[in-house]
PDB file of C-alpha atoms and ligand atoms in Angstrom:
ATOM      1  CA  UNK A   1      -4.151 -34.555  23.034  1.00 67.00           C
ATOM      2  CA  UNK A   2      -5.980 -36.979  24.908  1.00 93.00           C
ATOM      3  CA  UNK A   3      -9.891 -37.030  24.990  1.00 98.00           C
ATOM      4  CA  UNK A   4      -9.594 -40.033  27.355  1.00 98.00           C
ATOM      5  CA  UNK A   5     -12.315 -40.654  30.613  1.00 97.00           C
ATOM      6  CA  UNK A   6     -14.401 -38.134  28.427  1.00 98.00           C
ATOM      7  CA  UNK A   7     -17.989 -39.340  27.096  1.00 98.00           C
ATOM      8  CA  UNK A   8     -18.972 -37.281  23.971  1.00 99.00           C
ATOM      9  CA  UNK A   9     -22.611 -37.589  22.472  1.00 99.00           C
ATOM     10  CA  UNK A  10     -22.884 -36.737  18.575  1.00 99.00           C
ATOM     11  CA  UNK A  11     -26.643 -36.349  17.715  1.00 99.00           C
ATOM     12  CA  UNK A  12     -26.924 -37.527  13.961  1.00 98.00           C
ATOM     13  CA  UNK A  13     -23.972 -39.353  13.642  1.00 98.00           C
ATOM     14  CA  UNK A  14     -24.815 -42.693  11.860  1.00 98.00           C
ATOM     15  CA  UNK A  15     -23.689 -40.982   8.661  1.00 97.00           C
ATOM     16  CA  UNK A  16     -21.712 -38.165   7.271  1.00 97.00           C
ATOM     17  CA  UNK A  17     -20.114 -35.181   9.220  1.00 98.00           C
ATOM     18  CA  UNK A  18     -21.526 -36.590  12.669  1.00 98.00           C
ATOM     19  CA  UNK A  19     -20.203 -39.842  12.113  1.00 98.00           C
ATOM     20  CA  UNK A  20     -16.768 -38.513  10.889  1.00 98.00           C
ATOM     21  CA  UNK A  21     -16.573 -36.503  14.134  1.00 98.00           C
ATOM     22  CA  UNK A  22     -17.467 -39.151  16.224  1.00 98.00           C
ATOM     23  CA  UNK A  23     -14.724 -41.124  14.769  1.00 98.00           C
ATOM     24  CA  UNK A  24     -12.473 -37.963  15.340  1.00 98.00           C
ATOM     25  CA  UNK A  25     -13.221 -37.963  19.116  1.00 98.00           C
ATOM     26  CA  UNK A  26     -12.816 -41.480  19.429  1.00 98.00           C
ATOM     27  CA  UNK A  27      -9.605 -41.838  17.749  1.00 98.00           C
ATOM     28  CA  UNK A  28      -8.486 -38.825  20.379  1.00 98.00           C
ATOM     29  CA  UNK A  29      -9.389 -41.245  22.842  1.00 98.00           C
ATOM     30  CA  UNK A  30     -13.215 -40.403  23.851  1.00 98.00           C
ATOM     31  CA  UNK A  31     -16.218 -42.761  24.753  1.00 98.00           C
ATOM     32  CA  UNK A  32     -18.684 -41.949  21.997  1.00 99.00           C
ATOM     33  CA  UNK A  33     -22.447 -42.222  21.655  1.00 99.00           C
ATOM     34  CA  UNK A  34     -23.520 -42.302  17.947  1.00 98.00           C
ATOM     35  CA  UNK A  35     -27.366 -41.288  17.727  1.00 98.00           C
ATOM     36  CA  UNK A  36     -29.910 -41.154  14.873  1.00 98.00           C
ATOM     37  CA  UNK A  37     -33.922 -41.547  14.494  1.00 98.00           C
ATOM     38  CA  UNK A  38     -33.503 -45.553  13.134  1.00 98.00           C
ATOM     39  CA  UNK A  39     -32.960 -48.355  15.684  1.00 97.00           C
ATOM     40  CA  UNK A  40     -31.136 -50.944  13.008  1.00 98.00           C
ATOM     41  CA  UNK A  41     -28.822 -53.523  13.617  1.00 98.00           C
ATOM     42  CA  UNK A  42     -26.777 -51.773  11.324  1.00 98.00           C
ATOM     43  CA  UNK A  43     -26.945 -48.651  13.488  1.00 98.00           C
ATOM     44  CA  UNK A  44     -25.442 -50.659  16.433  1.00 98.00           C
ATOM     45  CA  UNK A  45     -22.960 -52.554  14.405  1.00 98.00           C
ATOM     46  CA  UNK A  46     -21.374 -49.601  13.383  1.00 98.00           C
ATOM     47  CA  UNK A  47     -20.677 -48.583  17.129  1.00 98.00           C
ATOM     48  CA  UNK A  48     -19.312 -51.600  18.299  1.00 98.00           C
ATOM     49  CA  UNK A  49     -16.831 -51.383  15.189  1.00 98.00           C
ATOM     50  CA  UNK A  50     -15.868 -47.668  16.214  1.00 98.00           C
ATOM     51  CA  UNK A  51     -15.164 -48.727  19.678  1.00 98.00           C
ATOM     52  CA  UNK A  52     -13.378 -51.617  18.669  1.00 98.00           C
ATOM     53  CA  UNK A  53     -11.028 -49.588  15.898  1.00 98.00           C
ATOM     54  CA  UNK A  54      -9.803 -46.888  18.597  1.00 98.00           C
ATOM     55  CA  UNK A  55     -10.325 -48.947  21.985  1.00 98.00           C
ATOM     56  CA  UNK A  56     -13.192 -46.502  23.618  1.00 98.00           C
ATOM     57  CA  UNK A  57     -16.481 -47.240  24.609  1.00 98.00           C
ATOM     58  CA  UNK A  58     -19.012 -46.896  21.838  1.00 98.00           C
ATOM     59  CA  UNK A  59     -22.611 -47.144  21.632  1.00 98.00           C
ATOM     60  CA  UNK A  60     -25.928 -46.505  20.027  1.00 98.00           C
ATOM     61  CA  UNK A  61     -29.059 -44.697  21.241  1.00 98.00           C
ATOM     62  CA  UNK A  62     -32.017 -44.198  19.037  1.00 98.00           C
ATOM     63  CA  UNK A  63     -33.269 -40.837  19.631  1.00 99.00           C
ATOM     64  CA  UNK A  64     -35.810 -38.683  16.994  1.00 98.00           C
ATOM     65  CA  UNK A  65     -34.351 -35.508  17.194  1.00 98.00           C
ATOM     66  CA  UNK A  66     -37.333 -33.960  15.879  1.00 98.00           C
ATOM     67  CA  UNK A  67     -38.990 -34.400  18.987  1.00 98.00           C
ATOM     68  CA  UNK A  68     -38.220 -32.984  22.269  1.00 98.00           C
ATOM     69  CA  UNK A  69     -38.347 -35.634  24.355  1.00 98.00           C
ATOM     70  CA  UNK A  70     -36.622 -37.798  22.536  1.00 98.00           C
ATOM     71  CA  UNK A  71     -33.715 -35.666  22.653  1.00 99.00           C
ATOM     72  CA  UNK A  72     -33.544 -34.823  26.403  1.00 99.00           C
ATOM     73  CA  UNK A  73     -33.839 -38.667  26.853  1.00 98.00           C
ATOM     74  CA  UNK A  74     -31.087 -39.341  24.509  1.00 99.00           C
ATOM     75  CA  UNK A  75     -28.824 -37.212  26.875  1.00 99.00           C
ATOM     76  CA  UNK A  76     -30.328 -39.112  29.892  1.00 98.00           C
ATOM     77  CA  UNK A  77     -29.995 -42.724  28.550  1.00 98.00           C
ATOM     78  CA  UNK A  78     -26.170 -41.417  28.124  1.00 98.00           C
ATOM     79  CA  UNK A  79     -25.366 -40.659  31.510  1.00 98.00           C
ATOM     80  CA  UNK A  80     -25.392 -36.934  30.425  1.00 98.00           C
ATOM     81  CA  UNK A  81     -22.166 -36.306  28.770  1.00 98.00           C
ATOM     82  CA  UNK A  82     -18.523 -34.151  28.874  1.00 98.00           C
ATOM     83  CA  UNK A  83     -19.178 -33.152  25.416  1.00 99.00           C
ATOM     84  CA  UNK A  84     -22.252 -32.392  23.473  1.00 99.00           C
ATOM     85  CA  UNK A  85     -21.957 -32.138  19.614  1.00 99.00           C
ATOM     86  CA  UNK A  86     -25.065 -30.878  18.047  1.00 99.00           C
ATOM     87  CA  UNK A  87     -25.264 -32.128  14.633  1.00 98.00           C
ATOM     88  CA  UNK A  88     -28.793 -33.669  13.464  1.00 98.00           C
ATOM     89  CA  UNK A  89     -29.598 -31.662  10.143  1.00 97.00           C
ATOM     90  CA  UNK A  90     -31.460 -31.678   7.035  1.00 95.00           C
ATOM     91  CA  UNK A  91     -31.903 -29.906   4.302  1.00 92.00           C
ATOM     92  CA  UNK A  92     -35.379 -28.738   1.753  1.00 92.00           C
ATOM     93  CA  UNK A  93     -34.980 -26.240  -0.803  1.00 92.00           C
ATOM     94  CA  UNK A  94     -37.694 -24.011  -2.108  1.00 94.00           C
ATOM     95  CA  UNK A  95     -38.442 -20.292  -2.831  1.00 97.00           C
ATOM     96  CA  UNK A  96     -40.257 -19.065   0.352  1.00 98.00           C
ATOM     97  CA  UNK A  97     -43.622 -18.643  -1.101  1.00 98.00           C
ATOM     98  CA  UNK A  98     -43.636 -22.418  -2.417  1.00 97.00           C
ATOM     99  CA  UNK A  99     -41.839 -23.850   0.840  1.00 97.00           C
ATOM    100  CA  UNK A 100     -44.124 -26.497   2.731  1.00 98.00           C
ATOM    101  CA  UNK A 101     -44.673 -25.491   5.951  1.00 98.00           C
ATOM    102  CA  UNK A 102     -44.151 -28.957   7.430  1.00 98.00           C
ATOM    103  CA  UNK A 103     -40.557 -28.760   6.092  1.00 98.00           C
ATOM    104  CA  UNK A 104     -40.199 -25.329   7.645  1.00 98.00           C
ATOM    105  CA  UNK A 105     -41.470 -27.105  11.154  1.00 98.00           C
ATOM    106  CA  UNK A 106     -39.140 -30.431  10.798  1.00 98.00           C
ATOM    107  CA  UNK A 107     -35.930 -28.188   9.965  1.00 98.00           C
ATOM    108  CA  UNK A 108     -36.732 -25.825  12.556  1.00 98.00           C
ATOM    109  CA  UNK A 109     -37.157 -28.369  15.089  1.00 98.00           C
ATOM    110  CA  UNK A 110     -34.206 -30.942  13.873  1.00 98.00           C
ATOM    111  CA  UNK A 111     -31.532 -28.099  12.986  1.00 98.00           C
ATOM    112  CA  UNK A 112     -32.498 -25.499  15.952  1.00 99.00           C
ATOM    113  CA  UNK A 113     -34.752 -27.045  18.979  1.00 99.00           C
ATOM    114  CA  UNK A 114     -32.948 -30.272  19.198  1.00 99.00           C
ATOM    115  CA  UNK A 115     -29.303 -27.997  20.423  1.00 99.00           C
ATOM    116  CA  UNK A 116     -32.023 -26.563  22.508  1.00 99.00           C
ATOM    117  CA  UNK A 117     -33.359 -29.536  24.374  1.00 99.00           C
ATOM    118  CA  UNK A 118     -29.824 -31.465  24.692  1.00 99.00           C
ATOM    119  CA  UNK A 119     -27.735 -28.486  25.999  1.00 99.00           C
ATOM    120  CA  UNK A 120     -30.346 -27.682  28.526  1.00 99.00           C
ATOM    121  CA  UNK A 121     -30.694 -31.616  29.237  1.00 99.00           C
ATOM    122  CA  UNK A 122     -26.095 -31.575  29.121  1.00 99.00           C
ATOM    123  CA  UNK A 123     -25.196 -28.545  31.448  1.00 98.00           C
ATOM    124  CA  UNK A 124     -26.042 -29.132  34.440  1.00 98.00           C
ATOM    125  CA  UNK A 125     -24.156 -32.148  34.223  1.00 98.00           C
ATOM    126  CA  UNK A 126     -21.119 -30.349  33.577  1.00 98.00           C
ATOM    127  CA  UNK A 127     -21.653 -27.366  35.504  1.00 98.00           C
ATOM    128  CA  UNK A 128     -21.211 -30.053  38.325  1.00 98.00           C
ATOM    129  CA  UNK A 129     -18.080 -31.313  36.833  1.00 98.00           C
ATOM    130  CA  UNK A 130     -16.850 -27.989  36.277  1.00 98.00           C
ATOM    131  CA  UNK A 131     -15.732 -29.198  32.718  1.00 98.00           C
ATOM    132  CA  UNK A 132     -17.867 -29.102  29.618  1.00 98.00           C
ATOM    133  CA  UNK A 133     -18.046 -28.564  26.141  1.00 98.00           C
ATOM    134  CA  UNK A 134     -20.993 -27.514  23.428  1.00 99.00           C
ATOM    135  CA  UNK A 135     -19.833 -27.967  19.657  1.00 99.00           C
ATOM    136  CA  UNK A 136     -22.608 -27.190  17.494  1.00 99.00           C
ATOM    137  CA  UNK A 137     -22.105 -28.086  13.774  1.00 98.00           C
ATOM    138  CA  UNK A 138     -23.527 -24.741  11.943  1.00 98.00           C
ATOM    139  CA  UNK A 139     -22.931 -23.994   8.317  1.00 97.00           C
ATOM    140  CA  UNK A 140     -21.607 -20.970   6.017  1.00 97.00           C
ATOM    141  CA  UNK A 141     -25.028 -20.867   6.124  1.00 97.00           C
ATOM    142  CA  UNK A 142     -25.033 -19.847  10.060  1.00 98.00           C
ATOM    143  CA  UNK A 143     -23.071 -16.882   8.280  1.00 98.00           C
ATOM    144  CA  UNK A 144     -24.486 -15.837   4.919  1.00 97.00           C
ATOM    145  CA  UNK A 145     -27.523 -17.214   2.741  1.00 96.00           C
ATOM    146  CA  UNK A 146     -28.473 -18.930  -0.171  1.00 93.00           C
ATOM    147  CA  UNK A 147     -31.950 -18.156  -2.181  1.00 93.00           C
ATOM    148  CA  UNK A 148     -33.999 -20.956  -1.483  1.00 94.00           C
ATOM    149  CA  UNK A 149     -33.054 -22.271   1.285  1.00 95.00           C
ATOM    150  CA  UNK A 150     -35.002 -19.826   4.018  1.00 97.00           C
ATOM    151  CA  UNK A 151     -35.596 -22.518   7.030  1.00 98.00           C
ATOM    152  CA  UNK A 152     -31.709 -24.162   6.360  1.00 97.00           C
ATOM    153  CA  UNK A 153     -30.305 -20.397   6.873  1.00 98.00           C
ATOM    154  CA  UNK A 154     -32.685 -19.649   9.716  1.00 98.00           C
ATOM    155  CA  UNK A 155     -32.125 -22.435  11.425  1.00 98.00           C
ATOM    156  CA  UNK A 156     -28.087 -21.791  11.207  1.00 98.00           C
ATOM    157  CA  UNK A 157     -28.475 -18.437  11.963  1.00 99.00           C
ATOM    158  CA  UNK A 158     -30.218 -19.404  15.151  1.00 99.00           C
ATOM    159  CA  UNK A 159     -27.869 -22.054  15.857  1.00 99.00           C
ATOM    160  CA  UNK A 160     -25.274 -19.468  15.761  1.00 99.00           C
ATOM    161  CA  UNK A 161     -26.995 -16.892  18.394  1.00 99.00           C
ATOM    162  CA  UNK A 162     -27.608 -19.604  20.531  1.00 99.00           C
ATOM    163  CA  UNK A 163     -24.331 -20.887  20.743  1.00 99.00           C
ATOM    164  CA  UNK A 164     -23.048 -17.297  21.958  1.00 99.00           C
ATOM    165  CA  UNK A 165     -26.211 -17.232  24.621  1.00 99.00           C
ATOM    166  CA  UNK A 166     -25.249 -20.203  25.764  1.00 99.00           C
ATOM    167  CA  UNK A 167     -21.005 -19.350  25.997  1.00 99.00           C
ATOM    168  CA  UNK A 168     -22.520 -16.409  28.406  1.00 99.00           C
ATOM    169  CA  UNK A 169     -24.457 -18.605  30.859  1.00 98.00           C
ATOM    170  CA  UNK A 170     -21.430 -20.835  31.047  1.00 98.00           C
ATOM    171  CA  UNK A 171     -18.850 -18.274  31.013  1.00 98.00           C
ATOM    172  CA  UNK A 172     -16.091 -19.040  33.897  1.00 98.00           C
ATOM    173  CA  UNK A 173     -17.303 -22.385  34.687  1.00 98.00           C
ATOM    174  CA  UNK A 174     -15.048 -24.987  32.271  1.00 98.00           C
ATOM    175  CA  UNK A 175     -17.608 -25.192  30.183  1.00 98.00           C
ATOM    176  CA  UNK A 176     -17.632 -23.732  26.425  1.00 99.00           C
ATOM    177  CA  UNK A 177     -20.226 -23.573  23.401  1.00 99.00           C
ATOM    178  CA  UNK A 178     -18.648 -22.986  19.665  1.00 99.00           C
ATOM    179  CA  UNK A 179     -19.668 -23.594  16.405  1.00 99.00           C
ATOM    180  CA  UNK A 180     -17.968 -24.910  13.623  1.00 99.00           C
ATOM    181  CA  UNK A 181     -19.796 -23.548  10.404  1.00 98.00           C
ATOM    182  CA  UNK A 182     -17.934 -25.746   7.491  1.00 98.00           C
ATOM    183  CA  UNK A 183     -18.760 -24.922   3.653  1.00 97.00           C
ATOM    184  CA  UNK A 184     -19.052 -27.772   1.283  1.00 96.00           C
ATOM    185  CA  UNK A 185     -18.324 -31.212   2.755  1.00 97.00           C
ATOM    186  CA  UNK A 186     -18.103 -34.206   0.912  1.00 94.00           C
ATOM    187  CA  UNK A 187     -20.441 -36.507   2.669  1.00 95.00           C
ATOM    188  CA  UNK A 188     -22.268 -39.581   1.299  1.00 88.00           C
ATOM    189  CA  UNK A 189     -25.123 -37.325   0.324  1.00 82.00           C
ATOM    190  CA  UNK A 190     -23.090 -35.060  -1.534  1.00 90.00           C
ATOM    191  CA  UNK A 191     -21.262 -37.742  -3.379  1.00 91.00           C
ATOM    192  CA  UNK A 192     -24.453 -38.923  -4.661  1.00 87.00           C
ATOM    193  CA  UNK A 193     -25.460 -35.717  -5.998  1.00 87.00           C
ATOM    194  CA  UNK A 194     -21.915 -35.562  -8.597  1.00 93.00           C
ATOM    195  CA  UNK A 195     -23.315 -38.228 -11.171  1.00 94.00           C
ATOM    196  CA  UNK A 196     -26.878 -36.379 -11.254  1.00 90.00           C
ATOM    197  CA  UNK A 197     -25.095 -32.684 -11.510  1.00 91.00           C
ATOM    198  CA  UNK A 198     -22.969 -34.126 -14.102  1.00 95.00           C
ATOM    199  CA  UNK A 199     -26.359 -35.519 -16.079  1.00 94.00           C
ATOM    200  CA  UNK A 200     -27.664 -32.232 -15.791  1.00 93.00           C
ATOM    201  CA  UNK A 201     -25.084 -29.945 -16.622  1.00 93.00           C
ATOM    202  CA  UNK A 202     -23.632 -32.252 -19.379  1.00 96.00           C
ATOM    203  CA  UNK A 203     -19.953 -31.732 -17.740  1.00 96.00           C
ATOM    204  CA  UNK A 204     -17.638 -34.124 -16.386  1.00 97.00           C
ATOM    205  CA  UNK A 205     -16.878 -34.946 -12.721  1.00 96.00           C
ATOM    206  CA  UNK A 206     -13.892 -32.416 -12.188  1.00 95.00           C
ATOM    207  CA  UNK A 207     -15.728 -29.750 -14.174  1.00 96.00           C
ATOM    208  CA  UNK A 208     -19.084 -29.758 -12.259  1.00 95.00           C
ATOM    209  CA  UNK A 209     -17.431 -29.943  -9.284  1.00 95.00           C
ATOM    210  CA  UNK A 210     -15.257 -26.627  -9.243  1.00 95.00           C
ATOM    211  CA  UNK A 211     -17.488 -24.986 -11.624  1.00 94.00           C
ATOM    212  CA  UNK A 212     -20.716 -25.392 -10.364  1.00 92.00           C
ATOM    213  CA  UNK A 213     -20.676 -27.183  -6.955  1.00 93.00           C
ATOM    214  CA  UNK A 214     -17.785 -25.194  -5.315  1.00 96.00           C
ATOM    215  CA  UNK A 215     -18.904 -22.121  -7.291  1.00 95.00           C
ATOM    216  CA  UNK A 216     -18.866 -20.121  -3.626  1.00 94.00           C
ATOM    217  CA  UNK A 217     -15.972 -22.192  -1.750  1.00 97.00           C
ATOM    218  CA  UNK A 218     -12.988 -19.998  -3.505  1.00 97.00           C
ATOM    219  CA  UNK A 219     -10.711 -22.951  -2.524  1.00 97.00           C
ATOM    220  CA  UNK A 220     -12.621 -24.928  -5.138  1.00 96.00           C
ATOM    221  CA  UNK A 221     -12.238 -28.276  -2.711  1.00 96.00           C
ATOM    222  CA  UNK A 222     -14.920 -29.499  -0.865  1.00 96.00           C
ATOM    223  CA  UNK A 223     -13.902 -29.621   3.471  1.00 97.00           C
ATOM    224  CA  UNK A 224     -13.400 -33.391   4.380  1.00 97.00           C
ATOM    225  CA  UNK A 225     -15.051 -34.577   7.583  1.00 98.00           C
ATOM    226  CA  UNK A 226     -11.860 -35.338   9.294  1.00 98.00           C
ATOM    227  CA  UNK A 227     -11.509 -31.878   8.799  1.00 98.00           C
ATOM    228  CA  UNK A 228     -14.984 -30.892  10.422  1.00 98.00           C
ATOM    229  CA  UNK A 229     -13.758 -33.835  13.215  1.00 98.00           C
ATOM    230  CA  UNK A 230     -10.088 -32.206  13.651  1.00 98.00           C
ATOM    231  CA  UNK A 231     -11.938 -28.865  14.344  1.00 98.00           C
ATOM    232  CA  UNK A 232     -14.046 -30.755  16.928  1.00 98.00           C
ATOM    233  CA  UNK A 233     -11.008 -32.397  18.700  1.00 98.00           C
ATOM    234  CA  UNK A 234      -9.249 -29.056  19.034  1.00 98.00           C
ATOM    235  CA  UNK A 235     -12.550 -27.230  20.134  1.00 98.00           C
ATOM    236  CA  UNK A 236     -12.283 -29.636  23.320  1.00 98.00           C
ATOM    237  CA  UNK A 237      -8.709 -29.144  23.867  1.00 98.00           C
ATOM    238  CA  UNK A 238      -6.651 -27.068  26.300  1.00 97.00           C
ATOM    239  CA  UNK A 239      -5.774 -24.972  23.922  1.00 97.00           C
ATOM    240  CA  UNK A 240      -9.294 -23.757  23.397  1.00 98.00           C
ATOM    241  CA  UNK A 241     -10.445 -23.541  26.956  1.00 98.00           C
ATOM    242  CA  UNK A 242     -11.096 -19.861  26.025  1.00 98.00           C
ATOM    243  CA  UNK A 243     -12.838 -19.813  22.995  1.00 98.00           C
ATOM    244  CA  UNK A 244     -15.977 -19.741  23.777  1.00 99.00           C
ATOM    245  CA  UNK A 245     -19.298 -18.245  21.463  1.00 99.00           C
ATOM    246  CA  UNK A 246     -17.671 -17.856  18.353  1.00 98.00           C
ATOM    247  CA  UNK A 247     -17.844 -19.520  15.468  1.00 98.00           C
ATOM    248  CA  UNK A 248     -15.053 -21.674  13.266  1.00 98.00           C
ATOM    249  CA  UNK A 249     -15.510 -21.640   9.574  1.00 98.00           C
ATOM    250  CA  UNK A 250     -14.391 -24.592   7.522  1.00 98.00           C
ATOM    251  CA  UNK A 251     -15.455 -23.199   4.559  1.00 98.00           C
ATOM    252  CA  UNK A 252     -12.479 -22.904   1.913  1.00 98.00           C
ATOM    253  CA  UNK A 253     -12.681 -19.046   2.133  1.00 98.00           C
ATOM    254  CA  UNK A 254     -16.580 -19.125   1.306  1.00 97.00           C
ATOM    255  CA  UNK A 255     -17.409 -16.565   4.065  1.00 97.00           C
ATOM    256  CA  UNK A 256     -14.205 -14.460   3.381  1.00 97.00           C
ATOM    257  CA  UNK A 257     -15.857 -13.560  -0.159  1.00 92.00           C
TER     258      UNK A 257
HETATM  259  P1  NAD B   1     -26.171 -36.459   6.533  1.00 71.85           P
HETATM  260  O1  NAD B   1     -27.540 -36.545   5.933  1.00 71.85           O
HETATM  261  O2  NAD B   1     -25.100 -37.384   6.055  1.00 71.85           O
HETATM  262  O3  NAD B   1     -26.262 -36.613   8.109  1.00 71.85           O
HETATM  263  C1  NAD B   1     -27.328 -36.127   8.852  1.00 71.85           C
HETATM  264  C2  NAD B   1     -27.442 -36.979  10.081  1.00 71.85           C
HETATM  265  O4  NAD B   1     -28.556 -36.517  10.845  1.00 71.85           O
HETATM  266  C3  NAD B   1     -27.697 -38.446   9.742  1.00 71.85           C
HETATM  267  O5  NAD B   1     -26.990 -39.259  10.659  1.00 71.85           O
HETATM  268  C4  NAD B   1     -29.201 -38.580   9.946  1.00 71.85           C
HETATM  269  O6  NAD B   1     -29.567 -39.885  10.292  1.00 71.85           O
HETATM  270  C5  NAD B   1     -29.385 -37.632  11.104  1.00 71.85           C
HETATM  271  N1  NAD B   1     -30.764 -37.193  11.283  1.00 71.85           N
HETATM  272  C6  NAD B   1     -31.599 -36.659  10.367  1.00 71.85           C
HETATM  273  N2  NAD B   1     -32.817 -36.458  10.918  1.00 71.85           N
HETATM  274  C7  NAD B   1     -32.732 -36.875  12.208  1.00 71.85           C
HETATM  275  C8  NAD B   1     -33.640 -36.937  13.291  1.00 71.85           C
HETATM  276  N3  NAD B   1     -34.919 -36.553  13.160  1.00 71.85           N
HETATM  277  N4  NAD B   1     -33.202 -37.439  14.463  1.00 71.85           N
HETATM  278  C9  NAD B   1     -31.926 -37.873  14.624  1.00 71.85           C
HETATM  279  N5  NAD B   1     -31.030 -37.846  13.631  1.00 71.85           N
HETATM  280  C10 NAD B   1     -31.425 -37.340  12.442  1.00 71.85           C
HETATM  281  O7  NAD B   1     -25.727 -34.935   6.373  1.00 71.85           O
HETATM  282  P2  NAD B   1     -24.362 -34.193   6.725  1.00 71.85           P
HETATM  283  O8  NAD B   1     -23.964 -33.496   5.496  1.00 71.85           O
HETATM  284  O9  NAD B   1     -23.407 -35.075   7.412  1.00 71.85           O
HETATM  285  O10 NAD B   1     -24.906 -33.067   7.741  1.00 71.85           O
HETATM  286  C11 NAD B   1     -24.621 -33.092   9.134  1.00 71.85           C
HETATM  287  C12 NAD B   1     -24.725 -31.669   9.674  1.00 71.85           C
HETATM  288  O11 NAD B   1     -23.750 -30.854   9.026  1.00 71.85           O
HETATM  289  C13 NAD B   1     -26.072 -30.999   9.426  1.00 71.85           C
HETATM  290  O12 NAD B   1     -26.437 -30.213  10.547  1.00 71.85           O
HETATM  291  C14 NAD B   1     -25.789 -30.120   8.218  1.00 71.85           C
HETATM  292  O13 NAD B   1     -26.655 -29.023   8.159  1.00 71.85           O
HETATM  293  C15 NAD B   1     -24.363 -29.712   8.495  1.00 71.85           C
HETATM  294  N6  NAD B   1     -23.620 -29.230   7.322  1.00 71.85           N
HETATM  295  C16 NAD B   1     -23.392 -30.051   6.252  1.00 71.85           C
HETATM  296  C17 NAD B   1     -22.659 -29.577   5.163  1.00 71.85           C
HETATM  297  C18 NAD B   1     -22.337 -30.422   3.942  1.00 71.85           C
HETATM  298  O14 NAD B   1     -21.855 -29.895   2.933  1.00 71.85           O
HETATM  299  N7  NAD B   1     -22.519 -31.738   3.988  1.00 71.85           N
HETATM  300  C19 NAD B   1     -22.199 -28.253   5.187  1.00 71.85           C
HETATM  301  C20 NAD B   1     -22.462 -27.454   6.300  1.00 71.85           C
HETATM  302  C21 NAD B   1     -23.166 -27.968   7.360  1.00 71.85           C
END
């Protein structure tokens, strides 16, 4: 399938799952714009090295996804876009009582409002092309919850309701707004945390992995982000031009339990 003369914006993407689907979409042949809150050289080296490795135009745009401006400039600066992946996320665990209520606001606004402001800022664009489409990277946790972690699974929960408001209002006009919710993925980040749940739990890499990360992914393997990208690429395919505000779980069975 061929992704080509489309222009994709990934908010979040200079690491991890967004990066890995940008890299998807690219390699199926669409112009990408990787986004994050930093403005290094680093950040626009590692554009110009996507667009080089799969021949598409590839750029950077700073953009704080925290704040609301930011992000409905980020989709200006673009050119507005042919597909919108909402991605920007971070995480805080707490029990409620003890959770800081400027990590409540942050996750709120960089998990939830952000897929706000850029679809608004995204449709009409494609409403006028009469071809559009809204991937929004939920969780298991758009699905089901974890103690601890009340602002992550309220954020993903709203994620998930507004990706099936937003399939209504775009119903019948080329346009479509999914989510993928994957379990476990093995991102930088989660690599890191192996050697310090191995410290803790005095087991060894294999061990601490199935037994206690993957305790809920029944697969026992953590979802890859080509994985998470491949789900991406197929979302804006043909073959998906009618599935539209539902969710996708890449979750090893996590949600099936
Ligand atoms: P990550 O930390 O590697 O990536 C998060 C990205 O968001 C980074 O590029 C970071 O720079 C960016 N970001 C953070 N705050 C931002 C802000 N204010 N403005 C702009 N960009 C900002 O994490 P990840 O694991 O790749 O997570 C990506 C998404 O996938 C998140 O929405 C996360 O909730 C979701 N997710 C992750 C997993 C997992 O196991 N890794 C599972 C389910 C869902």
């Amino acid at each position: 399938m061929s992704l080509s003369g489309k222009t994709a914006i990934v908010t979040g993407s200079n690491s991890g799952i967004g990066l890995g689907v940008a890299r998807s979409l690219a390699e199926a042949g669409a112009d990408v714009v990787l986004n994050s809150f930093t403005d290094s050289q680093a950040d626009h080296d590692l554009a110009a090295a996507l667009g080089a490795e799969f021949g598409v135009k590839a750029r950077y745009i700073r953009a704080d996804m925290s704040k609301g401006a930011d992000c409905r400039a980020l989709v200006a600066e673009a050119g507005g876009c042919d597909i919108l992946v909402n991605n920007a996320g971070i995480q805080f665990v707490a029990p409620i009582e003890e959770f800081p209520a400027e990590k409540w606001d942050a996750i709120i606004a960089i998990n939830l409002t952000s897929a706000f402001h850029t679809t608004a800022a995204a449709l009409p664009g494609m409403r006028e092309k009469g071809w559009g489409r809204v991937v929004n990277i939920a969780s298991a946790h758009g699905l089901t919850a974890s103690p601890f972690k009340s602002a992550y699974v309220s954020a993903k929960h709203g994620i998930v309701g507004m990706t099936k408001t937003v399939a209504l209002e775009t119903a019948g006009q080329g346009i479509t707004a999914n989510a993928i919710c994957p379990g476990y993925v093995l991102t930088p980040l989660v690599e890191a945390q192996i050697p310090e749940q191995m410290a803790a739990h005095k087991l060894d890499r294999e061990t601490v992995i199935r037994e206690v990360m993957l305790a809920r992914q029944p697969s026992r393997q953590f979802a890859t982000v080509e994985e998470v990208g491949g789900t991406a690429v197929f979302l804006c395919s043909a073959a998906a031009a009618q599935i539209t505000g539902t969710t996708i779980s890449v979750d090893g069975g996590w949600t099936a339990l």
